[in-house]
Coordinates of C-alpha atoms in Angstrom, one line a residue:
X1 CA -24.0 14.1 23.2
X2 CA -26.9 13.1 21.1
X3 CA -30.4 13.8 22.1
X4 CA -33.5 12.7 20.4
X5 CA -33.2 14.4 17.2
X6 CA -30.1 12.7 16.3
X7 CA -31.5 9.1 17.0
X8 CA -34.3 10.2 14.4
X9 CA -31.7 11.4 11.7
X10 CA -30.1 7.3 12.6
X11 CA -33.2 6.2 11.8
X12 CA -33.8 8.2 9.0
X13 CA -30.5 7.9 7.1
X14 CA -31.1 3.5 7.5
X15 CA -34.4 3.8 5.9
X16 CA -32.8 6.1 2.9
X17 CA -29.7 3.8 2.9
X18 CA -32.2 0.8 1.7
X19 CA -33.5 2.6 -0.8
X20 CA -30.6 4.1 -2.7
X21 CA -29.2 0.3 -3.0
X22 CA -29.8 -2.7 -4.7
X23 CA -30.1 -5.9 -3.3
X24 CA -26.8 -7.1 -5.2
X25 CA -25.0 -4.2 -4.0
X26 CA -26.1 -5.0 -0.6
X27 CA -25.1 -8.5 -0.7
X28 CA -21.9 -7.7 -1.8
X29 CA -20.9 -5.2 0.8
X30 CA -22.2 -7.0 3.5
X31 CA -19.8 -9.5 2.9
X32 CA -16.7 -9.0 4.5
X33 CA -13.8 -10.2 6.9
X34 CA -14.2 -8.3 10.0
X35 CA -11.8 -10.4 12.4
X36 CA -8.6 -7.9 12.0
X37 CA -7.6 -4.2 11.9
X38 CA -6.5 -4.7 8.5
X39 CA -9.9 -5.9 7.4
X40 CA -11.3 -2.9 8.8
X41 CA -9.2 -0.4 7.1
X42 CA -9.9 -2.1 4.1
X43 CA -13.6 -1.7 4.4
X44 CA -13.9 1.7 5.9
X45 CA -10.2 3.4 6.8
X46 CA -11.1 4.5 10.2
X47 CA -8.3 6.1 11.9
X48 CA -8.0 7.7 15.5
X49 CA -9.7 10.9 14.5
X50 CA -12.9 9.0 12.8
X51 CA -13.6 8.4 17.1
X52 CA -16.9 10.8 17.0
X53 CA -18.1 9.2 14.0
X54 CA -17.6 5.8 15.0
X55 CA -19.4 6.8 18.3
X56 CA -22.0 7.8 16.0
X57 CA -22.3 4.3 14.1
X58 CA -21.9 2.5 17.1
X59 CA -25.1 4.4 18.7
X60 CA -26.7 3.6 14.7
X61 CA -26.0 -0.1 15.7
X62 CA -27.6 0.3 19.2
X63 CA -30.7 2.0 17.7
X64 CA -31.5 -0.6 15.1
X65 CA -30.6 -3.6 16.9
X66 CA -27.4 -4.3 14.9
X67 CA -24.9 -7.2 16.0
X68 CA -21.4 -7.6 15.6
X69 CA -20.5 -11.8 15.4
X70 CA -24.1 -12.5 16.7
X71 CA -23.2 -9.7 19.6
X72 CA -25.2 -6.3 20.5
X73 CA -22.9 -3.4 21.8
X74 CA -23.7 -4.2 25.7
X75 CA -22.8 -8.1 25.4
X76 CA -19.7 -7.3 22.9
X77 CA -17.9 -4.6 24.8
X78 CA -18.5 -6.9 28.1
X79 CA -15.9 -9.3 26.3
X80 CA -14.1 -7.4 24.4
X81 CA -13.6 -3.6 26.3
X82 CA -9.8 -2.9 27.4
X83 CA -11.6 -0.1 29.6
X84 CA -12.5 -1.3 33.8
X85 CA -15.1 -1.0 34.8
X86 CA -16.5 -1.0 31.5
X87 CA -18.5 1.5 30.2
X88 CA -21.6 1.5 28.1
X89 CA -21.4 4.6 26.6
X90 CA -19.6 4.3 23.2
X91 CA -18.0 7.4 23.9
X92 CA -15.7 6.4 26.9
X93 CA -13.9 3.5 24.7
X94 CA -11.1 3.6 22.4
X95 CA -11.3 4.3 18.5
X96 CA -10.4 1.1 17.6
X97 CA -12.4 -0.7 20.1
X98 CA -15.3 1.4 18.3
X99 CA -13.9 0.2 15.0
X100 CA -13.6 -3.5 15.6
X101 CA -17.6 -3.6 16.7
X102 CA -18.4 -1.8 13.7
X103 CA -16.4 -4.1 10.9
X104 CA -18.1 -7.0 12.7
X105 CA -21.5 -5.8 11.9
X106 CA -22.1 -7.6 8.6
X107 CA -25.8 -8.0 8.0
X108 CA -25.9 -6.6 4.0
X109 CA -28.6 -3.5 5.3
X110 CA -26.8 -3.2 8.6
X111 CA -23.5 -2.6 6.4
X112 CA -25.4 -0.3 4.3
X113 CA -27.2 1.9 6.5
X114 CA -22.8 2.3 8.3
X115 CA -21.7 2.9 4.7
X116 CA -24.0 5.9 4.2
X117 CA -23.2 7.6 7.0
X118 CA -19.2 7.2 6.6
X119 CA -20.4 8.3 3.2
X120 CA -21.9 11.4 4.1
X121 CA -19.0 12.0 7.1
X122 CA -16.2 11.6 4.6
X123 CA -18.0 14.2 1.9
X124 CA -18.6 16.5 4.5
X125 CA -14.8 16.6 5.3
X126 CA -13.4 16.6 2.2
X127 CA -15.7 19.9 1.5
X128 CA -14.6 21.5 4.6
X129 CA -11.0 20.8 3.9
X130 CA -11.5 22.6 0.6
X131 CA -12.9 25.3 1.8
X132 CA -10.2 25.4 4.6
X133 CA -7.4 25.3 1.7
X134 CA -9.4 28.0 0.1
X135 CA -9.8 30.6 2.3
X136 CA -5.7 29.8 3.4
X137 CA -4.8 30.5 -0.2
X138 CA -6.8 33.3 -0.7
X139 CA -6.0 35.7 2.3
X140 CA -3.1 37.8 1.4
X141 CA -2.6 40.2 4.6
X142 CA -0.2 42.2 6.3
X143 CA 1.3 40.1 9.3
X144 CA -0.8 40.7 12.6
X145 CA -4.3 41.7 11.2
X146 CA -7.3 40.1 11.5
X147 CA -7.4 38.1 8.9
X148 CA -3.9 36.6 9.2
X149 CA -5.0 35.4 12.5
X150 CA -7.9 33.7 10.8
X151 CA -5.0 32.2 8.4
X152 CA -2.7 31.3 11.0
X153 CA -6.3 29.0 12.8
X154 CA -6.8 27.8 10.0
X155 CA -2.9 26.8 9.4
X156 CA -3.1 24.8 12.4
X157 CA -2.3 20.9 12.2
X158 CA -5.0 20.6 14.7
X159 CA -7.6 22.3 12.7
X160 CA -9.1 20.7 10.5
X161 CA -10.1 17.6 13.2
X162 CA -10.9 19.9 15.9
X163 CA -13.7 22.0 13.5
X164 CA -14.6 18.8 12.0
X165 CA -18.3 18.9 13.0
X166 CA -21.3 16.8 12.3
X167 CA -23.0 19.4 10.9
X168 CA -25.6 17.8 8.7
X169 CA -27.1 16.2 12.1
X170 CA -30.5 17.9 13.6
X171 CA -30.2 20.7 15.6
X172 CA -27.1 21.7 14.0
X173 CA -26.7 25.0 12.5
X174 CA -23.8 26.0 9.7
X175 CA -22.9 29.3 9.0
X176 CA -20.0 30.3 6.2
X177 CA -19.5 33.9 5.7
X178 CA -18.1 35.1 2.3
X179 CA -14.7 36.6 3.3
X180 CA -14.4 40.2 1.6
X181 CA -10.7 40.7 2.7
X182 CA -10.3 43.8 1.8
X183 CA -12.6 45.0 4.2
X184 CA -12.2 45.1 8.3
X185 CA -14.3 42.2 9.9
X186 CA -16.4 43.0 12.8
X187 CA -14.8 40.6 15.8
X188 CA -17.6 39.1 18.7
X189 CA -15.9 36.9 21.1
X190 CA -18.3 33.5 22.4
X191 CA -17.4 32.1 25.5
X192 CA -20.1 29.0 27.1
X193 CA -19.8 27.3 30.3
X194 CA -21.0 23.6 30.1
X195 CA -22.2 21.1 32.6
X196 CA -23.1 17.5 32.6
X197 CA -26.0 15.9 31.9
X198 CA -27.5 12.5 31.8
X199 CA -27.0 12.4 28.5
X200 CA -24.1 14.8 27.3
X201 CA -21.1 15.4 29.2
X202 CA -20.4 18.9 27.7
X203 CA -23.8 20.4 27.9
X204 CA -24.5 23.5 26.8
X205 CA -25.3 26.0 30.4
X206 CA -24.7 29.2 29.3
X207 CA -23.3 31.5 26.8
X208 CA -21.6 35.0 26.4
X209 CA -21.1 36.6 23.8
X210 CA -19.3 40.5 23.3
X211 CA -18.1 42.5 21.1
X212 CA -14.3 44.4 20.9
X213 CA -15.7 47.2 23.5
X214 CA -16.6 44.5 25.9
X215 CA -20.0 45.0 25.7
X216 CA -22.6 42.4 26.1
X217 CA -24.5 41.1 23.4
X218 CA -25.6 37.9 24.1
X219 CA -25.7 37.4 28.0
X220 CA -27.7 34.4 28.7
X221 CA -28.2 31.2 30.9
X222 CA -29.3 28.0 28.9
X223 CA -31.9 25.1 30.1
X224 CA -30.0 21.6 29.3
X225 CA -32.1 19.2 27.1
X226 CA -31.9 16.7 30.0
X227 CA -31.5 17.6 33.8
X228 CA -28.4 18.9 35.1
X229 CA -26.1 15.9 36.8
X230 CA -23.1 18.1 37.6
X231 CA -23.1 21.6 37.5
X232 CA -19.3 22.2 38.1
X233 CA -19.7 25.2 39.7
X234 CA -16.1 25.3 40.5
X235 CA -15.3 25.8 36.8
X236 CA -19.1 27.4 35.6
X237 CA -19.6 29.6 38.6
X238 CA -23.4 28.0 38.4
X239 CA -25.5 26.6 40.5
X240 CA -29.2 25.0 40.1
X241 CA -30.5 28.3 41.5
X242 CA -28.9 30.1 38.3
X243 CA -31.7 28.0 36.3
X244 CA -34.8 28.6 38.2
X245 CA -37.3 29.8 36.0
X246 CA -35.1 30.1 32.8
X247 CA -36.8 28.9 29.4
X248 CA -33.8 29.9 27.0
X249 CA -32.7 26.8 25.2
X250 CA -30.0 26.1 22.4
X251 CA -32.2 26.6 20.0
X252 CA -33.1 30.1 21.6
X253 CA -29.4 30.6 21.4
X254 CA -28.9 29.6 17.3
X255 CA -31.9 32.5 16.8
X256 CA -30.0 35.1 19.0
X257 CA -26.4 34.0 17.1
X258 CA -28.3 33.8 13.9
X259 CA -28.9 37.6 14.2
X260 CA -25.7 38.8 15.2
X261 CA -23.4 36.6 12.7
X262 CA -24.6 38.2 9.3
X263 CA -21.8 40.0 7.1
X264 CA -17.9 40.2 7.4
X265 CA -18.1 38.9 11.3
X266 CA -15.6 36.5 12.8
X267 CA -16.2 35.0 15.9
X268 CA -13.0 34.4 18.3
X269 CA -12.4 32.7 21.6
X270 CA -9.9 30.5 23.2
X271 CA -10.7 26.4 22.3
X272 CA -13.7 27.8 20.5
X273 CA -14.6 24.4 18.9
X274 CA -15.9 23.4 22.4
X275 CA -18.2 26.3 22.7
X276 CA -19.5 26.2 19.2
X277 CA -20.1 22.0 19.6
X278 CA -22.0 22.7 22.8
X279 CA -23.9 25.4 20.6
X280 CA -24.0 22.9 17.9
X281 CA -22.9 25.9 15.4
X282 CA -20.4 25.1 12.9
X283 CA -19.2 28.8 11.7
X284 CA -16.5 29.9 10.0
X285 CA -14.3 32.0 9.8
X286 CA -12.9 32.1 13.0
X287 CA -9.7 32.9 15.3
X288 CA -8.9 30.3 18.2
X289 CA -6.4 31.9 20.4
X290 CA -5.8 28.0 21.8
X291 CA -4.1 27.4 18.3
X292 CA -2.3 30.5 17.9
X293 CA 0.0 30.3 21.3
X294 CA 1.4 27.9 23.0
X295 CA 4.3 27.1 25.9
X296 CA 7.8 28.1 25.0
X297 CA 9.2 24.3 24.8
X298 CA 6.5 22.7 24.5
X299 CA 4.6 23.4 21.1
X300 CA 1.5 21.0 22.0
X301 CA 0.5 22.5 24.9
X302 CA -2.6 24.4 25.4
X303 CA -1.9 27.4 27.5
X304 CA -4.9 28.1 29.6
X305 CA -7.1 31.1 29.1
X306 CA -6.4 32.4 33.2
X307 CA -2.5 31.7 32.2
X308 CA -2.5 34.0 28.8
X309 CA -5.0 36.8 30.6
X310 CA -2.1 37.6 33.5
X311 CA 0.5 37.9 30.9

């Protein structure tokens, strides 16, 4: 999903990256044995939930011309992909097919210009998992109220990696309300329907967002960055007619969400972290009713919004 904003961050962060390090330093991490999985783990510790960043490094690599054993992305993946046909974008391969590209890269500002940006990935989630652990060991509520459901999101194994967001990127806007838990929070529910683009498979199409009455507050279609490839109207309801003459953006969206979301607000829907990604909003505190019920039997499953509505 990145657009043009997020290429200019890539560029950006390799031109700091040279700056903040000496050529010794540079040397030294650039060399390293990138031939096995161990090697890598050593250098970085990428694991299967590190896949969005390493897409993101992999697209750094792409941007700046960046090689992995004398190898750009396109002639590397050709030979190495486990995926047929196979792919060029990053995002349709495996983590570790990601991983093993990445560890080859071992020009000493290549290496650098990575090592920032799992820097800054790594800081990022070590504060959000604070603030996670926080907020967890601060609520003490009754059973059933508001904010125990916010607890019980929280609590979720699946949490922390699904409301992992890149959040520092362009375009991106973060919101953290101070919890006041002794008071009743306002609840808004978001909902967005997404659609394909050229560039990004979840685009942002539309959003809804009401409060506990039902009543609209935010009712709005939203012009893609890029033109519309698939509208899946059988899931969106929305055609290319729904888009004719509409000038409301994402952006336009972040200024309508930035005026609602002030004070003791938490925002709830059902696998909320893929409405607020195609919003690029990273907000907390939240309730995801995806986390909070599940299939008797089957504790992994995801029970469908249409499924939880008719019982």
């Amino acid at each position: 999903m990145a657009a043009a904003g997020d290429d200019e961050d890539l560029v950006s962060l390799e031109a700091s990256s040279m700056s903040d390090v000496s050529d010794g330093d540079a040397d030294q991490q650039g060399e390293v044995n990138s031939s096995t999985a161990a090697a890598a783990a050593q250098a970085f510790g990428f694991t299967p939930g590190d896949h969005e960043l390493l897409v993101r490094l992999v697209k750094l690599a792409q941007k700046m011309k960046y090689s992995a054993a004398g190898e750009a992305w396109a002639e590397y993946i050709a030979l190495n992909s486990t995926v047929h046909p196979v792919p060029k974008d990053p995002k349709k391969h495996p983590w570790n097919t990601l991983a093993d590209f990445v560890e080859g890269v071992t020009e000493p500002v290549a290496r650098e210009a990575m090592q920032k940006m799992v820097s800054l990935e790594r800081r990022s989630q070590e504060e959000e998992e604070l603030r996670c652990s926080e907020l967890g060991d601060s609520i003490a509520s009754p059973e059933g109220s508001i904010w125990s459901l916010v607890q019980r999101t929280m609590a979720h194994p699946r949490f922390a990696d699904l409301y992992r967001f890149p959040s520092f990127d362009a375009g991106w806007l973060r919101i953290r309300q101070k919890m006041e838990y002794d008071t009743e929070p306002r609840l808004l529910a978001i909902d967005c329907e997404m659609c394909a683009t050229a560039t990004d498979d979840k685009a942002l199409l539309s959003l809804c967002m009401v409060d506990t009455e039902g009543t609209a507050i935010i009712h709005e279609m939203v012009r893609p960055e890029d033109a519309v490839t698939d509208f899946r109207t059988a899931i969106t309801g929305h055609t290319a007619a729904d888009l004719e003459g509409i000038e409301y953006s994402r952006g336009s969206a972040q200024q309508d969400l930035l005026r609602h979301l002030v004070g003791q607000v938490v925002v709830v829907g059902h696998a909320l972290h893929h409405d607020l990604r195609a919003l690029r909003l990273d907000y907390l505190p939240v309730i995801d009713t995806s986390l909070l019920l599940s299939y008797k039997d089957l504790p992994e499953g995801t029970p469908a919004l249409t499924d939880l509505v008719q019982r």
